[in-house]
Coordinates of N, CA and C in Angstrom, one line a residue:
M1 N -13.2 -11.8 -7.2 CA -13.0 -11.2 -5.6 C -14.2 -10.1 -5.5
N2 N -14.9 -9.9 -4.6 CA -15.9 -8.9 -4.5 C -15.1 -7.9 -3.6
L3 N -15.0 -6.4 -4.3 CA -14.6 -5.8 -3.5 C -15.5 -5.2 -2.3
G4 N -16.8 -5.5 -2.5 CA -17.8 -5.1 -1.3 C -17.7 -6.0 0.2
Q5 N -16.6 -7.0 0.0 CA -16.5 -7.8 1.1 C -15.4 -7.4 2.0
F6 N -14.6 -6.3 1.6 CA -13.6 -5.5 2.3 C -14.3 -4.4 3.1
K7 N -13.9 -4.4 4.2 CA -14.3 -3.4 5.3 C -13.0 -2.3 5.5
P8 N -12.8 -1.2 5.2 CA -11.7 -0.2 5.3 C -11.5 -0.2 6.8
L9 N -10.4 -0.6 7.2 CA -10.2 -0.3 8.8 C -8.8 0.8 9.0
T10 N -8.5 1.3 7.5 CA -7.3 2.3 8.0 C -7.6 3.1 6.6
V11 N -7.5 4.5 7.0 CA -7.9 5.6 5.7 C -7.2 6.6 5.9
Y12 N -6.3 7.1 5.0 CA -5.4 8.2 5.0 C -5.7 9.1 3.7
T13 N -5.9 10.3 4.1 CA -5.9 11.5 3.2 C -4.9 12.4 3.3
I14 N -4.2 12.7 2.2 CA -3.2 13.6 2.2 C -3.4 14.6 0.8
Y15 N -3.0 15.9 1.0 CA -2.8 16.6 -0.3 C -1.6 16.9 -0.4
I16 N -1.4 16.8 -2.2 CA -0.1 17.0 -2.7 C -0.2 18.0 -3.8
A17 N 0.9 18.7 -3.8 CA 0.8 19.7 -4.9 C 1.5 19.2 -6.3
A18 N 0.8 18.6 -6.9 CA 1.1 17.8 -8.1 C -0.2 17.6 -8.8
T19 N -0.1 16.9 -10.0 CA -1.2 16.7 -10.7 C -1.5 15.3 -10.4
P20 N -2.9 14.9 -11.3 CA -3.2 13.4 -10.8 C -2.4 12.4 -11.7
E21 N -2.1 12.9 -12.9 CA -1.2 12.1 -13.4 C 0.1 11.6 -12.7
K22 N 0.9 13.0 -12.1 CA 2.1 12.6 -12.0 C 2.0 11.6 -10.5
V23 N 0.9 11.9 -9.6 CA 0.6 10.9 -8.5 C 0.4 9.4 -9.0
W24 N -0.5 9.5 -10.2 CA -0.5 8.1 -10.7 C 0.8 7.3 -11.1
E25 N 1.5 8.3 -11.8 CA 2.8 7.9 -12.1 C 3.8 7.3 -10.7
A26 N 3.8 8.2 -10.0 CA 4.4 7.9 -8.7 C 3.9 6.3 -8.0
L27 N 2.6 6.2 -8.1 CA 1.9 4.8 -7.5 C 2.3 3.6 -8.2
T28 N 2.4 3.8 -9.5 CA 2.5 2.8 -10.3 C 3.9 2.6 -11.0
S29 N 4.7 3.5 -11.0 CA 6.1 3.3 -11.7 C 7.1 2.3 -10.8
A30 N 7.7 1.4 -11.0 CA 8.8 0.6 -10.4 C 9.9 1.8 -9.9
E31 N 10.4 2.4 -11.2 CA 11.4 3.2 -10.9 C 11.1 4.5 -9.7
F32 N 10.0 4.9 -9.9 CA 9.6 6.0 -9.0 C 9.5 5.7 -7.7
S33 N 8.5 4.4 -7.5 CA 8.4 4.3 -6.1 C 9.5 3.4 -5.4
K34 N 10.8 3.3 -5.9 CA 11.8 2.6 -5.2 C 12.1 3.8 -4.5
Q35 N 12.1 5.2 -4.9 CA 12.2 6.5 -4.3 C 11.7 6.7 -3.1
Y36 N 10.4 6.4 -2.8 CA 9.7 6.7 -1.7 C 9.2 5.7 -0.8
F37 N 9.4 4.4 -1.4 CA 8.8 3.4 -0.8 C 9.8 2.3 0.0
F38 N 10.9 2.9 0.7 CA 11.7 2.2 1.3 C 12.7 1.6 0.3
G39 N 12.8 1.8 -0.8 CA 13.7 1.2 -1.8 C 12.9 0.1 -2.6
N40 N 11.6 -0.1 -2.2 CA 10.9 -1.3 -2.8 C 10.4 -0.8 -4.3
A41 N 10.1 -1.8 -5.3 CA 9.6 -1.4 -6.4 C 8.3 -1.9 -6.6
V42 N 7.4 -1.0 -6.9 CA 6.0 -1.5 -7.1 C 5.8 -1.8 -8.5
V43 N 5.5 -3.0 -9.0 CA 5.3 -3.3 -10.4 C 3.8 -3.4 -10.7
V44 N 2.9 -2.6 -11.4 CA 1.7 -2.8 -11.5 C 1.3 -3.3 -13.0
E45 N 0.7 -4.3 -13.4 CA 0.6 -4.7 -14.7 C -0.8 -3.9 -15.0
P46 N -0.9 -3.0 -16.1 CA -1.9 -1.9 -16.2 C -3.2 -2.6 -16.9
R47 N -3.8 -3.4 -15.9 CA -5.2 -4.0 -16.5 C -5.7 -4.3 -15.2
L48 N -7.2 -4.5 -15.3 CA -8.0 -5.5 -14.5 C -7.6 -7.0 -14.3
G49 N -7.4 -7.3 -13.3 CA -6.8 -8.7 -13.1 C -5.4 -8.7 -13.6
G50 N -4.7 -7.6 -13.4 CA -3.2 -7.5 -13.8 C -2.6 -8.3 -12.5
A51 N -1.5 -8.1 -12.7 CA -0.5 -8.7 -11.2 C 0.1 -7.2 -10.6
F52 N -0.1 -7.4 -9.2 CA 0.5 -6.1 -8.6 C 1.6 -6.9 -7.9
I53 N 2.9 -6.2 -7.8 CA 4.0 -7.1 -7.2 C 4.9 -5.7 -6.4
V54 N 5.3 -6.1 -5.2 CA 6.3 -5.3 -4.7 C 7.4 -6.2 -4.6
R55 N 8.6 -5.6 -5.1 CA 9.9 -6.4 -4.7 C 10.9 -5.4 -3.9
T56 N 11.5 -6.3 -2.8 CA 12.3 -5.7 -2.2 C 13.7 -5.0 -2.8
P57 N 14.6 -4.2 -2.3 CA 15.7 -3.7 -2.9 C 16.5 -4.6 -3.5
D58 N 16.7 -5.8 -2.8 CA 17.5 -7.1 -3.5 C 16.8 -7.8 -4.5
G59 N 15.4 -7.3 -5.0 CA 14.8 -8.1 -5.7 C 13.9 -8.9 -5.4
A60 N 13.9 -9.5 -4.3 CA 13.0 -10.5 -3.6 C 11.6 -10.4 -3.4
L61 N 10.5 -11.3 -3.8 CA 9.3 -11.0 -3.9 C 8.8 -10.5 -2.4
H62 N 8.5 -9.2 -2.2 CA 7.5 -8.9 -0.7 C 6.5 -8.8 -0.7
I63 N 5.5 -8.4 -1.7 CA 4.0 -8.3 -1.7 C 3.5 -8.5 -3.1
S64 N 2.4 -9.6 -3.1 CA 1.9 -9.8 -4.5 C 0.4 -9.5 -4.2
G65 N -0.4 -9.5 -5.4 CA -1.6 -9.3 -5.4 C -2.2 -9.2 -6.8
E66 N -3.5 -8.7 -6.9 CA -4.1 -8.5 -8.1 C -4.8 -7.0 -8.3
V67 N -4.7 -6.7 -9.5 CA -5.3 -5.2 -9.7 C -6.9 -5.6 -9.9
L68 N -7.6 -4.9 -8.8 CA -9.2 -4.9 -8.8 C -9.8 -3.9 -9.5
A69 N -9.1 -2.9 -9.5 CA -9.5 -1.6 -10.0 C -8.4 -0.7 -10.7
Y70 N -8.8 -0.2 -12.0 CA -7.5 0.5 -12.7 C -8.3 1.5 -13.4
D71 N -8.3 2.5 -13.0 CA -9.0 3.9 -13.7 C -7.8 5.1 -13.9
P72 N -6.8 4.9 -14.6 CA -5.9 6.0 -14.5 C -6.6 7.5 -15.1
P73 N -6.2 8.6 -14.2 CA -5.6 8.6 -12.9 C -6.2 8.6 -11.8
R74 N -7.3 8.2 -11.9 CA -8.2 8.3 -10.6 C -8.3 7.2 -9.8
K75 N -8.1 5.9 -10.0 CA -8.5 5.0 -8.9 C -7.7 3.6 -9.2
L76 N -6.8 3.1 -8.1 CA -6.2 2.1 -8.5 C -6.6 1.0 -7.3
A77 N -7.0 0.1 -7.3 CA -7.1 -1.1 -6.0 C -6.5 -2.4 -6.3
V78 N -6.0 -2.8 -5.4 CA -4.9 -4.0 -5.5 C -5.3 -4.9 -4.2
T79 N -5.1 -6.4 -4.3 CA -5.2 -7.1 -3.1 C -3.4 -6.9 -3.0
F80 N -3.2 -6.9 -1.5 CA -1.6 -6.5 -0.8 C -1.3 -7.5 -0.2
N81 N -0.9 -8.5 -0.8 CA -0.5 -9.7 0.6 C 0.9 -10.1 0.5
V82 N 1.3 -9.6 1.7 CA 2.5 -9.6 2.3 C 3.1 -10.9 2.2
N83 N 4.5 -11.3 1.7 CA 4.9 -12.5 1.3 C 5.3 -13.3 2.7
W84 N 4.7 -13.5 3.5 CA 5.1 -14.0 4.8 C 4.1 -15.4 5.0
P85 N 4.9 -16.4 5.3 CA 4.0 -17.9 5.3 C 3.0 -17.6 6.3
E86 N 1.7 -18.3 5.9 CA 0.7 -18.6 6.7 C -0.1 -17.1 7.2
L87 N 0.7 -16.0 6.7 CA -0.2 -14.8 6.9 C -1.7 -14.5 6.2
I88 N -1.6 -14.8 4.9 CA -2.8 -14.7 4.3 C -3.9 -15.8 4.5
E89 N -3.1 -17.0 4.9 CA -4.2 -18.0 5.4 C -4.8 -17.6 6.6
K90 N -4.3 -17.4 7.3 CA -4.8 -16.8 8.7 C -5.4 -15.4 9.1
L91 N -5.0 -14.5 8.3 CA -5.4 -13.0 8.4 C -6.1 -12.8 7.2
G92 N -6.3 -13.7 6.1 CA -7.2 -13.0 4.9 C -6.3 -12.1 4.1
P93 N -7.1 -11.7 2.8 CA -6.3 -10.7 1.7 C -6.6 -9.4 2.2
T94 N -5.8 -8.3 1.7 CA -5.8 -7.2 2.1 C -6.0 -6.5 0.9
L95 N -7.0 -5.5 0.9 CA -7.2 -4.7 -0.3 C -6.7 -3.0 0.0
V96 N -5.9 -2.8 -0.9 CA -5.6 -1.3 -0.9 C -6.1 -0.6 -2.1
T97 N -6.6 0.5 -1.7 CA -7.2 1.5 -2.8 C -6.7 2.7 -2.6
Y98 N -6.3 3.4 -3.9 CA -6.1 4.9 -4.0 C -6.8 5.5 -4.9
E99 N -7.4 6.4 -4.2 CA -8.3 7.3 -5.1 C -7.6 8.7 -5.0
I100 N -7.7 9.3 -6.3 CA -6.8 10.3 -6.8 C -7.9 11.5 -7.3
E101 N -8.1 12.8 -6.5 CA -9.0 13.6 -7.2 C -8.3 14.8 -7.0
Q102 N -8.6 15.8 -8.2 CA -8.1 17.1 -8.2 C -8.8 18.0 -7.1
A103 N -8.1 19.0 -6.3 CA -8.7 19.6 -5.3 C -7.8 21.0 -5.6
G104 N -8.5 21.7 -6.5 CA -8.0 23.1 -6.8 C -6.4 23.0 -7.3
D105 N -5.5 23.6 -6.8 CA -4.1 23.2 -7.6 C -3.6 22.1 -6.7
A106 N -4.2 21.3 -6.2 CA -3.7 20.2 -5.5 C -4.3 18.9 -6.1
V107 N -3.7 17.8 -5.5 CA -4.5 16.6 -5.6 C -4.6 16.1 -4.2
R108 N -6.0 15.4 -4.0 CA -6.1 14.7 -2.9 C -6.3 13.4 -3.1
L109 N -5.3 12.8 -2.3 CA -4.8 11.1 -2.4 C -5.6 10.7 -1.0
T110 N -6.5 9.6 -1.4 CA -6.9 8.9 -0.3 C -6.7 7.4 -0.6
M111 N -6.0 6.9 0.5 CA -5.4 5.6 0.6 C -6.3 4.9 1.5
S112 N -6.8 3.5 1.4 CA -7.4 2.9 2.6 C -7.1 1.6 2.2
E113 N -7.0 0.7 3.4 CA -6.5 -0.4 3.7 C -7.7 -1.0 4.1
G114 N -8.3 -2.2 3.2 CA -9.4 -3.0 3.8 C -9.2 -4.6 4.1
H115 N -10.1 -5.2 4.9 CA -9.9 -6.5 5.2 C -11.1 -7.2 5.1
D116 N -11.3 -8.5 5.0 CA -12.5 -9.1 4.8 C -13.1 -9.8 6.1
R117 N -12.2 -9.6 7.0 CA -12.5 -10.0 8.4 C -12.0 -9.1 9.7
P118 N -12.7 -9.3 10.7 CA -11.9 -8.1 11.9 C -10.9 -8.4 12.0
L119 N -9.7 -7.5 12.4 CA -8.5 -7.6 12.7 C -8.1 -6.7 14.1
S120 N -7.4 -7.2 14.9 CA -7.1 -6.6 16.1 C -6.3 -5.2 15.8
D121 N -6.1 -4.3 16.6 CA -5.5 -3.2 16.5 C -3.8 -3.4 16.5
D122 N -3.4 -4.5 17.1 CA -2.2 -5.0 17.4 C -1.9 -5.4 15.7
I123 N -2.6 -6.5 15.1 CA -2.5 -6.8 13.9 C -2.3 -5.7 12.9
L124 N -3.0 -4.7 13.0 CA -3.0 -3.7 12.0 C -2.1 -2.4 12.4
A125 N -1.0 -2.6 13.3 CA -0.2 -1.6 13.8 C 0.8 -1.5 12.7
G126 N 1.4 -2.7 11.9 CA 2.2 -2.4 10.9 C 1.8 -1.6 9.9
G127 N 0.6 -1.8 9.2 CA 0.1 -0.6 8.2 C 0.0 0.6 8.6
R128 N -0.3 0.8 10.0 CA -0.7 2.2 10.3 C 0.5 3.0 10.9
S129 N 1.6 2.4 10.8 CA 2.9 3.1 11.3 C 3.4 2.9 9.8
G130 N 3.2 1.9 8.9 CA 4.1 2.3 7.8 C 3.6 3.2 6.7
W131 N 2.1 3.1 6.7 CA 1.5 4.2 5.5 C 1.8 5.3 5.6
P132 N 1.7 6.0 6.5 CA 2.1 7.5 7.0 C 3.2 7.8 6.6
A133 N 4.3 6.9 6.8 CA 5.7 7.1 6.3 C 5.9 7.2 4.8
I134 N 5.2 6.1 4.2 CA 5.3 5.9 2.9 C 4.5 6.9 2.1
L135 N 3.1 7.4 2.4 CA 2.7 8.5 1.7 C 3.3 9.9 2.1
S136 N 4.0 10.1 3.2 CA 4.7 11.6 3.4 C 5.6 11.3 2.7
S137 N 6.5 10.5 2.6 CA 7.5 10.5 1.7 C 7.1 10.3 0.1
L138 N 6.1 10.0 -0.4 CA 5.7 10.2 -1.8 C 5.3 11.6 -2.1
K139 N 4.6 12.3 -0.9 CA 4.3 13.7 -1.0 C 5.4 14.4 -1.0
S140 N 6.5 14.3 -0.2 CA 7.8 15.0 -0.3 C 8.4 14.8 -1.5
L141 N 8.5 13.6 -2.1 CA 9.3 13.5 -3.3 C 8.6 14.5 -4.5
L142 N 7.3 14.4 -4.7 CA 6.5 14.9 -5.5 C 6.6 16.3 -5.5
E143 N 6.6 16.9 -4.3 CA 6.7 18.2 -4.0 C 8.2 19.1 -3.8
T144 N 9.1 18.4 -3.4 CA 10.3 18.7 -3.5 C 11.4 18.1 -4.2
G145 N 11.2 16.8 -4.6 CA 12.5 16.3 -5.6 C 13.1 15.3 -4.8
K146 N 12.8 15.4 -3.2 CA 13.5 14.6 -2.2 C 12.5 13.7 -1.3
P147 N 12.8 12.5 -1.4 CA 11.9 11.4 -0.5 C 12.1 12.0 1.2
L148 N 11.6 11.3 1.9 CA 12.0 11.4 3.4 C 12.8 10.1 3.5
V149 N 13.7 10.4 4.7 CA 14.4 9.2 4.9 C 14.0 8.7 6.4
V150 N 13.3 7.6 6.3 CA 12.6 6.9 7.6 C 13.0 5.7 7.6
K151 N 13.2 5.6 8.6 CA 13.9 3.9 9.2 C 12.9 3.5 10.1
M152 N 12.3 2.3 9.3 CA 11.2 1.6 10.0 C 11.5 0.0 9.9
G153 N 10.6 -0.7 11.0 CA 10.4 -1.9 11.0 C 9.1 -2.4 11.3
P154 N 8.8 -3.7 11.3 CA 7.3 -4.2 11.9 C 7.2 -3.6 13.4
P155 N 6.3 -3.0 13.7 CA 6.2 -2.8 15.3 C 6.1 -4.0 16.1
Q156 N 6.5 -4.2 17.2 CA 6.9 -5.5 18.1 C 5.5 -6.0 18.4
R157 N 4.7 -5.0 18.5 CA 3.2 -5.4 19.1 C 2.6 -6.2 17.9
M158 N 3.0 -5.8 16.7 CA 2.0 -6.6 15.7 C 3.0 -8.0 15.6
L159 N 4.3 -8.0 15.8 CA 5.1 -9.3 15.7 C 4.6 -10.2 16.8
D160 N 4.4 -9.6 17.9 CA 4.0 -10.4 19.0 C 2.8 -11.0 18.8
A161 N 1.6 -10.2 18.2 CA 0.3 -10.7 17.8 C 0.4 -11.8 16.9
L162 N 1.2 -11.6 15.9 CA 1.3 -12.5 14.9 C 1.9 -14.0 15.4
K163 N 3.1 -13.9 16.1 CA 3.5 -14.7 17.0 C 2.3 -15.7 17.8
A164 N 1.4 -15.1 18.6 CA 0.6 -15.5 19.1 C -0.5 -16.5 18.7
M165 N -0.6 -16.1 17.3 CA -1.6 -16.6 16.4 C -1.1 -17.8 15.6
G166 N 0.6 -18.1 15.8 CA 1.0 -19.3 15.2 C 1.8 -18.6 14.1
I167 N 1.9 -17.3 13.6 CA 2.3 -17.2 12.2 C 4.0 -16.8 12.4
K168 N 4.6 -17.6 11.7 CA 6.0 -17.2 11.7 C 6.4 -15.9 11.0
T169 N 7.4 -15.1 11.5 CA 7.8 -14.0 10.8 C 9.0 -13.8 10.5
P170 N 9.6 -13.1 9.7 CA 10.9 -13.0 9.3 C 11.9 -12.5 10.3

């Protein structure tokens, strides 16, 4: 897969009072990720071409993908394919990239979500509401030891746009 085919449509940058190594661990550790990622466990096979999997709290497959960049503790890029029937076929793959940089006593974490084709704002609404909550909870957990409790679900406008495209949603 060519990383250049993806165009970033969503980019977030946050600053976290932590080390690059701690941020990397938080992004790649199943046990740590459960604390800030709505109870989901992120499993990263630590190599280029390795598996990237997110499992729901009950162990079901939620997201699958492949590791496309693996440079601890600086950069992780993965395909991020939500396990909904027809979604990838009609919307294409998603590329999620995390870049971690030292910024004084803090870390600058930049997360981008890219796609290989244009997508509507309605379709992108899910990530654009979910990512800020996930990243804010990650920041809170690393800085205070406590994640944020944020109750979320897919935005209705995204679900309506998917339905209009003939994509079944849970």
